[in-house]
Amino acid sequence: MYQEYKAQGMELVDAYGQAKDVVADLSGHLGNFFKAHEQLEKHVHEEELKVKKARDPELSVNQEAFNRIMAQKEMQRLETELRETLVYSAPRELGAIWTEFEAMRDRVKAERAEVQRQELLKQQAASWRRAKIRKQIQSQLTSIFAVLFVTGWFLWLMILLRTSVTYRGLYSSPSSFCVLC
């Protein structure tokens, strides 16, 4: 009996090792798939942003729409293949891996969206602070310019008044060269 149990135990260990190898191989291939899928999504997103900023005059509206649709269809096709592989071809040890994957993906997307929202808020706050500082500096420079202008205008008026013929006729100055005396 001991020999039978030992043989069955060794078979289980071998099966577990093979399942572990299959899972490791599967996770390696899935990792590569997810990288490629994410790069495709980034590329589509970058193309959309690029088109929003500056439209290519060589590219027609219909061609641009068709390119976007084809990229989306390709992403959907890849995801469908992955889902079918995980649902129908995955080892039983993995259980409902696709359902768990979708739940975790939604959770990770929500976390990333929250991080992006926080970064956007930080950028907006920094932009608001810069605009506020710029407005304060502009206000201070305007005040300084106004004070300098009024002071210069007043001095110019005093010099004109002092050098006028009427003022010189009424009040004789000790020296004709001294303007402010």
XYZ file of N, CA and C in Angstrom:
543
model
N 0.814 -1.195 0.000
C 0.000 0.000 0.000
C 0.859 1.262 0.000
N 1.913 1.182 0.781
C 2.799 2.333 0.871
C 3.367 2.667 -0.503
N 3.765 1.658 -1.236
C 4.336 1.869 -2.567
C 3.294 2.487 -3.521
N 2.037 2.064 -3.406
C 0.986 2.610 -4.257
C 0.736 4.083 -3.944
N 0.645 4.391 -2.653
C 0.423 5.779 -2.251
C 1.597 6.657 -2.642
N 2.790 6.114 -2.501
C 3.983 6.863 -2.869
C 3.974 7.136 -4.380
N 3.598 6.143 -5.179
C 3.534 6.315 -6.631
C 2.468 7.335 -7.002
N 1.306 7.272 -6.343
C 0.247 8.255 -6.610
C 0.685 9.653 -6.190
N 1.380 9.742 -5.084
C 1.897 11.029 -4.618
C 2.893 11.613 -5.600
N 3.753 10.745 -6.146
C 4.723 11.219 -7.128
C 4.019 11.684 -8.402
N 2.945 10.977 -8.790
C 2.171 11.395 -9.964
C 1.537 12.757 -9.721
N 1.022 12.970 -8.500
C 0.430 14.270 -8.170
C 1.483 15.380 -8.189
N 2.657 15.080 -7.656
C 3.740 16.063 -7.663
C 4.130 16.388 -9.096
N 4.225 15.343 -9.945
C 4.548 15.571 -11.355
C 3.462 16.393 -12.043
N 2.200 16.062 -11.761
C 1.077 16.798 -12.366
C 1.084 18.242 -11.897
N 1.363 18.431 -10.587
C 1.425 19.788 -10.056
C 2.559 20.566 -10.707
N 3.707 19.931 -10.872
C 4.846 20.578 -11.524
C 4.533 20.935 -12.964
N 3.854 20.032 -13.679
C 3.476 20.322 -15.061
C 2.459 21.457 -15.120
N 1.492 21.434 -14.213
C 0.501 22.509 -14.177
C 1.171 23.838 -13.857
N 2.136 23.808 -12.948
C 2.866 25.014 -12.584
C 3.640 25.540 -13.789
N 4.242 24.625 -14.564
C 4.971 25.033 -15.770
C 4.020 25.625 -16.804
N 2.847 25.013 -16.956
C 1.855 25.515 -17.910
C 1.401 26.911 -17.498
N 1.135 27.082 -16.205
C 0.692 28.385 -15.711
C 1.791 29.427 -15.909
N 3.048 29.073 -15.632
C 4.156 30.012 -15.831
C 4.297 30.371 -17.307
N 4.194 29.366 -18.173
C 4.284 29.613 -19.616
C 3.123 30.488 -20.077
N 1.932 30.170 -19.593
C 0.744 30.942 -19.952
C 0.873 32.382 -19.479
N 1.337 32.577 -18.255
C 1.467 33.946 -17.744
C 2.529 34.720 -18.522
N 3.587 34.052 -18.969
C 4.592 34.724 -19.790
C 4.018 35.190 -21.117
N 3.258 34.301 -21.771
C 2.632 34.671 -23.044
C 1.580 35.756 -22.851
N 0.817 35.642 -21.761
C -0.194 36.664 -21.489
C 0.449 38.014 -21.210
N 1.568 37.999 -20.510
C 2.280 39.253 -20.251
C 2.683 39.925 -21.553
N 3.207 39.150 -22.486
C 3.571 39.713 -23.791
C 2.339 40.227 -24.538
N 1.247 39.460 -24.465
C 0.010 39.894 -25.117
C -0.471 41.218 -24.534
N -0.484 41.321 -23.200
C -0.983 42.541 -22.570
C -0.106 43.738 -22.901
N 1.208 43.530 -22.988
C 2.096 44.631 -23.383
C 1.762 45.106 -24.786
N 1.592 44.158 -25.694
C 1.261 44.515 -27.076
C -0.099 45.204 -27.152
N -1.067 44.702 -26.402
C -2.406 45.294 -26.391
C -2.351 46.714 -25.846
N -1.608 46.925 -24.775
C -1.500 48.256 -24.187
C -0.768 49.213 -25.125
N 0.262 48.728 -25.811
C 0.960 49.572 -26.779
C 0.031 49.969 -27.921
N -0.803 49.039 -28.361
C -1.768 49.358 -29.411
C -2.767 50.399 -28.926
N -3.251 50.257 -27.697
C -4.170 51.260 -27.142
C -3.500 52.619 -27.033
N -2.234 52.652 -26.576
C -1.509 53.917 -26.481
C -1.339 54.549 -27.856
N -1.010 53.721 -28.833
C -0.823 54.230 -30.189
C -2.113 54.856 -30.717
N -3.234 54.170 -30.513
C -4.524 54.697 -30.964
C -4.824 56.008 -30.246
N -4.580 56.045 -28.943
C -4.843 57.260 -28.163
C -3.942 58.407 -28.628
N -2.660 58.131 -28.856
C -1.730 59.168 -29.326
C -2.136 59.685 -30.701
N -2.575 58.785 -31.559
C -3.023 59.210 -32.890
C -4.243 60.120 -32.778
N -5.160 59.782 -31.889
C -6.337 60.625 -31.695
C -5.941 61.996 -31.181
N -5.009 62.055 -30.226
C -4.548 63.339 -29.710
C -3.822 64.139 -30.787
N -3.002 63.453 -31.570
C -2.254 64.125 -32.630
C -3.199 64.721 -33.666
N -4.249 63.985 -33.993
C -5.215 64.471 -34.968
C -5.988 65.658 -34.410
N -6.279 65.629 -33.114
C -7.002 66.746 -32.510
C -6.160 68.013 -32.529
N -4.844 67.868 -32.341
C -3.964 69.038 -32.312
C -3.728 69.606 -33.706
N -3.338 68.768 -34.632
C -3.049 69.228 -35.989
C -3.471 68.146 -36.972
N -4.389 68.481 -37.827
C -4.911 67.511 -38.784
C -3.980 67.423 -39.983
N -3.721 66.196 -40.412
C -2.885 65.945 -41.581
C -3.689 66.272 -42.838
N -3.235 67.223 -43.661
C -4.011 67.583 -44.856
C -4.061 66.452 -45.884
N -3.114 65.518 -45.826
C -3.088 64.392 -46.762
C -4.140 63.340 -46.409
N -4.555 63.287 -45.138
C -5.451 62.249 -44.646
C -6.893 62.747 -44.683
N -7.752 62.006 -45.373
C -9.150 62.414 -45.449
C -9.872 62.015 -44.169
N -11.019 62.604 -43.967
C -11.826 62.307 -42.782
C -12.260 60.843 -42.801
N -12.646 60.362 -43.973
C -13.092 58.972 -44.090
C -11.958 57.999 -43.789
N -10.778 58.307 -44.286
C -9.632 57.424 -44.051
C -9.257 57.419 -42.569
N -9.294 58.588 -41.956
C -8.990 58.680 -40.525
C -9.992 57.876 -39.701
N -11.265 58.004 -40.019
C -12.307 57.249 -39.307
C -12.111 55.751 -39.522
N -11.799 55.354 -40.740
C -11.593 53.941 -41.036
C -10.392 53.381 -40.280
N -9.311 54.151 -40.204
C -8.123 53.710 -39.449
C -8.443 53.501 -37.978
N -9.204 54.415 -37.411
C -9.576 54.277 -35.999
C -10.437 53.038 -35.776
N -11.408 52.838 -36.654
C -12.297 51.680 -36.533
C -11.504 50.388 -36.661
N -10.572 50.328 -37.597
C -9.778 49.113 -37.796
C -8.916 48.820 -36.562
N -8.343 49.855 -35.958
C -7.544 49.644 -34.749
C -8.422 49.135 -33.611
N -9.611 49.706 -33.466
C -10.523 49.242 -32.421
C -10.969 47.812 -32.668
N -11.247 47.470 -33.916
C -11.646 46.101 -34.251
C -10.517 45.115 -33.948
N -9.290 45.518 -34.240
C -8.140 44.650 -33.958
C -8.001 44.417 -32.454
N -8.173 45.468 -31.656
C -8.104 45.304 -30.202
C -9.220 44.394 -29.710
N -10.420 44.548 -30.250
C -11.534 43.686 -29.854
C -11.278 42.235 -30.248
N -10.714 42.026 -31.429
C -10.419 40.669 -31.888
C -9.393 40.002 -30.979
N -8.339 40.756 -30.639
C -7.307 40.202 -29.759
C -7.881 39.859 -28.384
N -8.728 40.730 -27.874
C -9.322 40.466 -26.562
C -10.269 39.276 -26.613
N -11.008 39.119 -27.696
C -11.906 37.973 -27.847
C -11.107 36.677 -27.891
N -10.018 36.672 -28.642
C -9.166 35.485 -28.696
C -8.624 35.137 -27.318
N -8.187 36.151 -26.599
C -7.662 35.911 -25.255
C -8.747 35.344 -24.348
N -9.927 35.934 -24.397
C -11.026 35.460 -23.547
C -11.359 34.007 -23.859
N -11.475 33.700 -25.136
C -11.793 32.322 -25.513
C -10.695 31.363 -25.076
N -9.451 31.781 -25.198
C -8.342 30.923 -24.765
C -8.394 30.690 -23.265
N -8.613 31.757 -22.511
C -8.640 31.611 -21.056
C -9.874 30.850 -20.575
N -10.975 30.986 -21.241
C -12.193 30.314 -20.795
C -12.186 28.842 -21.195
N -11.796 28.557 -22.439
C -11.941 27.197 -22.953
C -10.664 26.359 -22.894
N -9.491 26.994 -22.920
C -8.258 26.217 -23.010
C -7.393 26.274 -21.759
N -7.758 27.069 -20.799
C -6.932 27.210 -19.604
C -7.065 25.967 -18.721
N -6.029 25.618 -17.980
C -6.119 24.476 -17.062
C -7.185 24.710 -15.994
N -7.737 23.651 -15.504
C -8.797 23.753 -14.500
C -8.306 24.390 -13.207
N -7.024 24.258 -12.941
C -6.468 24.822 -11.714
C -6.657 26.334 -11.650
N -6.774 26.975 -12.815
C -6.937 28.431 -12.848
C -8.361 28.876 -12.550
N -9.314 27.985 -12.667
C -10.701 28.305 -12.351
C -11.264 29.330 -13.324
N -12.048 30.255 -12.804
C -12.687 31.298 -13.616
C -11.718 32.461 -13.773
N -10.621 32.212 -14.441
C -9.559 33.212 -14.555
C -10.009 34.453 -15.318
N -10.831 34.296 -16.348
C -11.252 35.458 -17.131
C -12.112 36.404 -16.299
N -13.021 35.861 -15.509
C -13.872 36.692 -14.655
C -13.026 37.446 -13.633
N -12.084 36.749 -13.030
C -11.188 37.395 -12.061
C -10.331 38.451 -12.748
N -9.877 38.130 -13.968
C -9.063 39.074 -14.734
C -9.844 40.352 -15.021
N -11.098 40.204 -15.469
C -11.897 41.390 -15.772
C -12.122 42.248 -14.533
N -12.398 41.610 -13.407
C -12.609 42.355 -12.169
C -11.339 43.101 -11.763
N -10.201 42.417 -11.849
C -8.941 43.062 -11.478
C -8.580 44.177 -12.462
N -8.845 43.964 -13.748
C -8.553 44.989 -14.753
C -9.377 46.241 -14.485
N -10.662 46.067 -14.159
C -11.506 47.215 -13.839
C -10.984 47.948 -12.610
N -10.525 47.191 -11.638
C -9.980 47.799 -10.414
C -8.711 48.593 -10.719
N -7.820 48.010 -11.519
C -6.567 48.697 -11.869
C -6.859 49.944 -12.697
N -7.822 49.838 -13.636
C -8.193 51.011 -14.436
C -8.722 52.128 -13.548
N -9.552 51.763 -12.572
C -10.100 52.765 -11.657
C -8.977 53.420 -10.845
N -8.019 52.621 -10.389
C -6.896 53.178 -9.632
C -6.074 54.117 -10.500
N -5.795 53.714 -11.734
C -5.026 54.581 -12.639
C -5.790 55.853 -12.966
N -7.095 55.737 -13.149
C -7.907 56.921 -13.428
C -7.855 57.888 -12.254
N -7.880 57.347 -11.043
C -7.804 58.201 -9.851
C -6.446 58.895 -9.778
N -5.381 58.165 -10.079
C -4.039 58.765 -10.072
C -3.952 59.861 -11.130
N -4.494 59.604 -12.328
C -4.478 60.618 -13.381
C -5.299 61.834 -12.979
N -6.429 61.591 -12.307
C -7.258 62.710 -11.858
C -6.512 63.559 -10.833
N -5.802 62.890 -9.912
C -5.021 63.613 -8.911
C -3.900 64.425 -9.571
N -3.225 63.831 -10.560
C -2.169 64.547 -11.268
C -2.724 65.750 -12.015
N -3.891 65.582 -12.627
C -4.525 66.688 -13.329
C -4.883 67.805 -12.360
N -5.397 67.448 -11.195
C -5.714 68.463 -10.189
C -4.454 69.201 -9.739
N -3.345 68.472 -9.550
C -2.089 69.108 -9.174
C -1.616 70.065 -10.259
N -1.717 69.645 -11.515
C -1.302 70.494 -12.624
C -2.172 71.737 -12.708
N -3.476 71.576 -12.508
C -4.379 72.719 -12.538
C -4.090 73.681 -11.392
N -3.795 73.136 -10.203
C -3.479 73.990 -9.059
C -2.179 74.752 -9.312
N -1.180 74.080 -9.869
C 0.085 74.752 -10.171
C -0.125 75.834 -11.224
N -0.923 75.547 -12.221
C -1.215 76.532 -13.263
C -1.959 77.726 -12.672
N -2.893 77.457 -11.791
C -3.636 78.536 -11.143
C -2.709 79.408 -10.299
N -1.780 78.758 -9.553
C -0.830 79.526 -8.741
C 0.063 80.398 -9.620
N 0.550 79.828 -10.744
C 1.392 80.617 -11.646
C 0.626 81.808 -12.212
N -0.625 81.591 -12.591
C -1.442 82.679 -13.137
C -1.679 83.751 -12.069
N -1.898 83.320 -10.843
C -2.128 84.273 -9.748
C -0.868 85.097 -9.489
N 0.285 84.453 -9.461
C 1.552 85.168 -9.250
C 1.806 86.133 -10.400
N 1.564 85.679 -11.627
C 1.754 86.537 -12.798
C 0.853 87.768 -12.715
N -0.388 87.568 -12.274
C -1.320 88.693 -12.150
C -0.871 89.662 -11.059
N -0.356 89.131 -9.941
C 0.141 89.994 -8.869
C 1.337 90.815 -9.345
N 2.254 90.178 -10.047
C 3.431 90.889 -10.559
C 3.006 91.967 -11.545
N 2.062 91.635 -12.412
C 1.576 92.611 -13.377
C 0.921 93.793 -12.666
N 0.157 93.514 -11.643
C -0.487 94.580 -10.871
C 0.553 95.465 -10.187
N 1.572 94.865 -9.588
C 2.617 95.636 -8.928
C 3.408 96.483 -9.927
N 3.719 95.907 -11.079
C 4.441 96.668 -12.107
C 3.600 97.832 -12.623
N 2.307 97.625 -12.764
C 1.426 98.706 -13.198
C 1.408 99.824 -12.161
N 1.347 99.460 -10.892
C 1.351 100.474 -9.827
C 2.662 101.240 -9.817
N 3.775 100.540 -9.935
C 5.091 101.200 -9.936
C 5.208 102.128 -11.140
N 4.773 101.669 -12.310
C 4.834 102.512 -13.501
C 3.967 103.752 -13.336
N 2.778 103.588 -12.749
C 1.888 104.739 -12.546
C 2.518 105.761 -11.610
N 3.122 105.282 -10.518
C 3.767 106.201 -9.569
C 4.944 106.917 -10.243
N 5.755 106.178 -10.973
C 6.882 106.804 -11.673
C 6.409 107.803 -12.721
N 5.341 107.465 -13.434
C 4.815 108.373 -14.439
C 4.313 109.663 -13.806
N 3.534 109.543 -12.746
C 2.993 110.740 -12.081
C 4.123 111.572 -11.487
N 5.109 110.911 -10.888
C 6.252 111.644 -10.322
C 7.033 112.364 -11.426
N 7.298 111.655 -12.518
C 8.018 112.280 -13.631
C 7.223 113.416 -14.242
N 5.924 113.232 -14.395
C 5.085 114.289 -14.931
C 5.098 115.522 -14.019
N 5.031 115.294 -12.702
C 5.045 116.395 -11.747
C 6.377 117.149 -11.804
N 7.491 116.403 -11.864
C 8.799 117.066 -11.965
C 8.919 117.853 -13.270
N 8.461 117.253 -14.364
C 8.506 117.955 -15.637
C 7.684 119.243 -15.584
N 6.496 119.185 -14.966
C 5.638 120.358 -14.817
C 6.319 121.422 -13.954
N 6.992 121.018 -12.890
C 7.680 121.975 -12.021
C 8.837 122.656 -12.767
N 9.548 121.842 -13.556
C 10.659 122.426 -14.320
C 10.118 123.411 -15.353
N 9.026 123.061 -16.044
C 8.431 123.985 -17.014
C 7.943 125.258 -16.333
N 7.344 125.101 -15.200
C 6.847 126.267 -14.464
C 7.994 127.162 -14.037
N 9.051 126.552 -13.568
C 10.211 127.317 -13.088
C 10.922 128.028 -14.238
N 10.935 127.417 -15.403
C 11.640 128.021 -16.527
C 10.746 128.913 -17.382
N 9.508 129.069 -17.015
C 8.604 129.895 -17.820
C 8.969 131.371 -17.707
N 8.580 132.122 -18.719
C 8.878 133.557 -18.775
C 8.105 134.283 -17.702
N 6.893 133.889 -17.430
C 6.066 134.555 -16.425
C 6.690 134.418 -15.048
N 7.150 133.219 -14.711
C 7.754 132.984 -13.404
C 9.051 133.772 -13.282
N 9.851 133.830 -14.326
C 11.117 134.559 -14.280
C 10.877 136.060 -14.180
N 9.822 136.498 -14.805
C 9.538 137.933 -14.723
C 9.108 138.333 -13.336
N 8.354 137.513 -12.630
C 7.883 137.856 -11.303
C 8.954 137.635 -10.244
N 9.691 136.580 -10.390
C 10.695 136.241 -9.385
C 12.046 136.129 -10.081
N 12.914 136.968 -9.740
C 14.231 136.904 -10.363
C 15.074 135.883 -9.643
N 15.742 135.112 -10.384
C 16.557 134.072 -9.771
C 17.970 134.577 -9.629
N 18.699 134.042 -8.643
C 20.073 134.502 -8.446
C 20.964 134.132 -9.619
N 20.653 133.045 -10.286
C 21.471 132.651 -11.408
C 20.547 132.228 -12.536
N 20.877 132.604 -13.701
C 20.017 132.262 -14.831
C 20.245 130.823 -15.292
N 21.337 130.237 -14.819
C 21.628 128.844 -15.180
C 20.979 127.826 -14.264
N 20.580 128.178 -13.111
C 19.984 127.249 -12.148
C 18.493 127.133 -12.427
N 18.059 125.979 -12.789
C 16.656 125.775 -13.152
C 15.800 125.624 -11.906
N 16.269 124.874 -10.921
C 15.462 124.605 -9.733
C 15.691 125.592 -8.596
N 16.537 126.594 -8.777
C 16.813 127.549 -7.699
C 15.788 128.624 -7.601
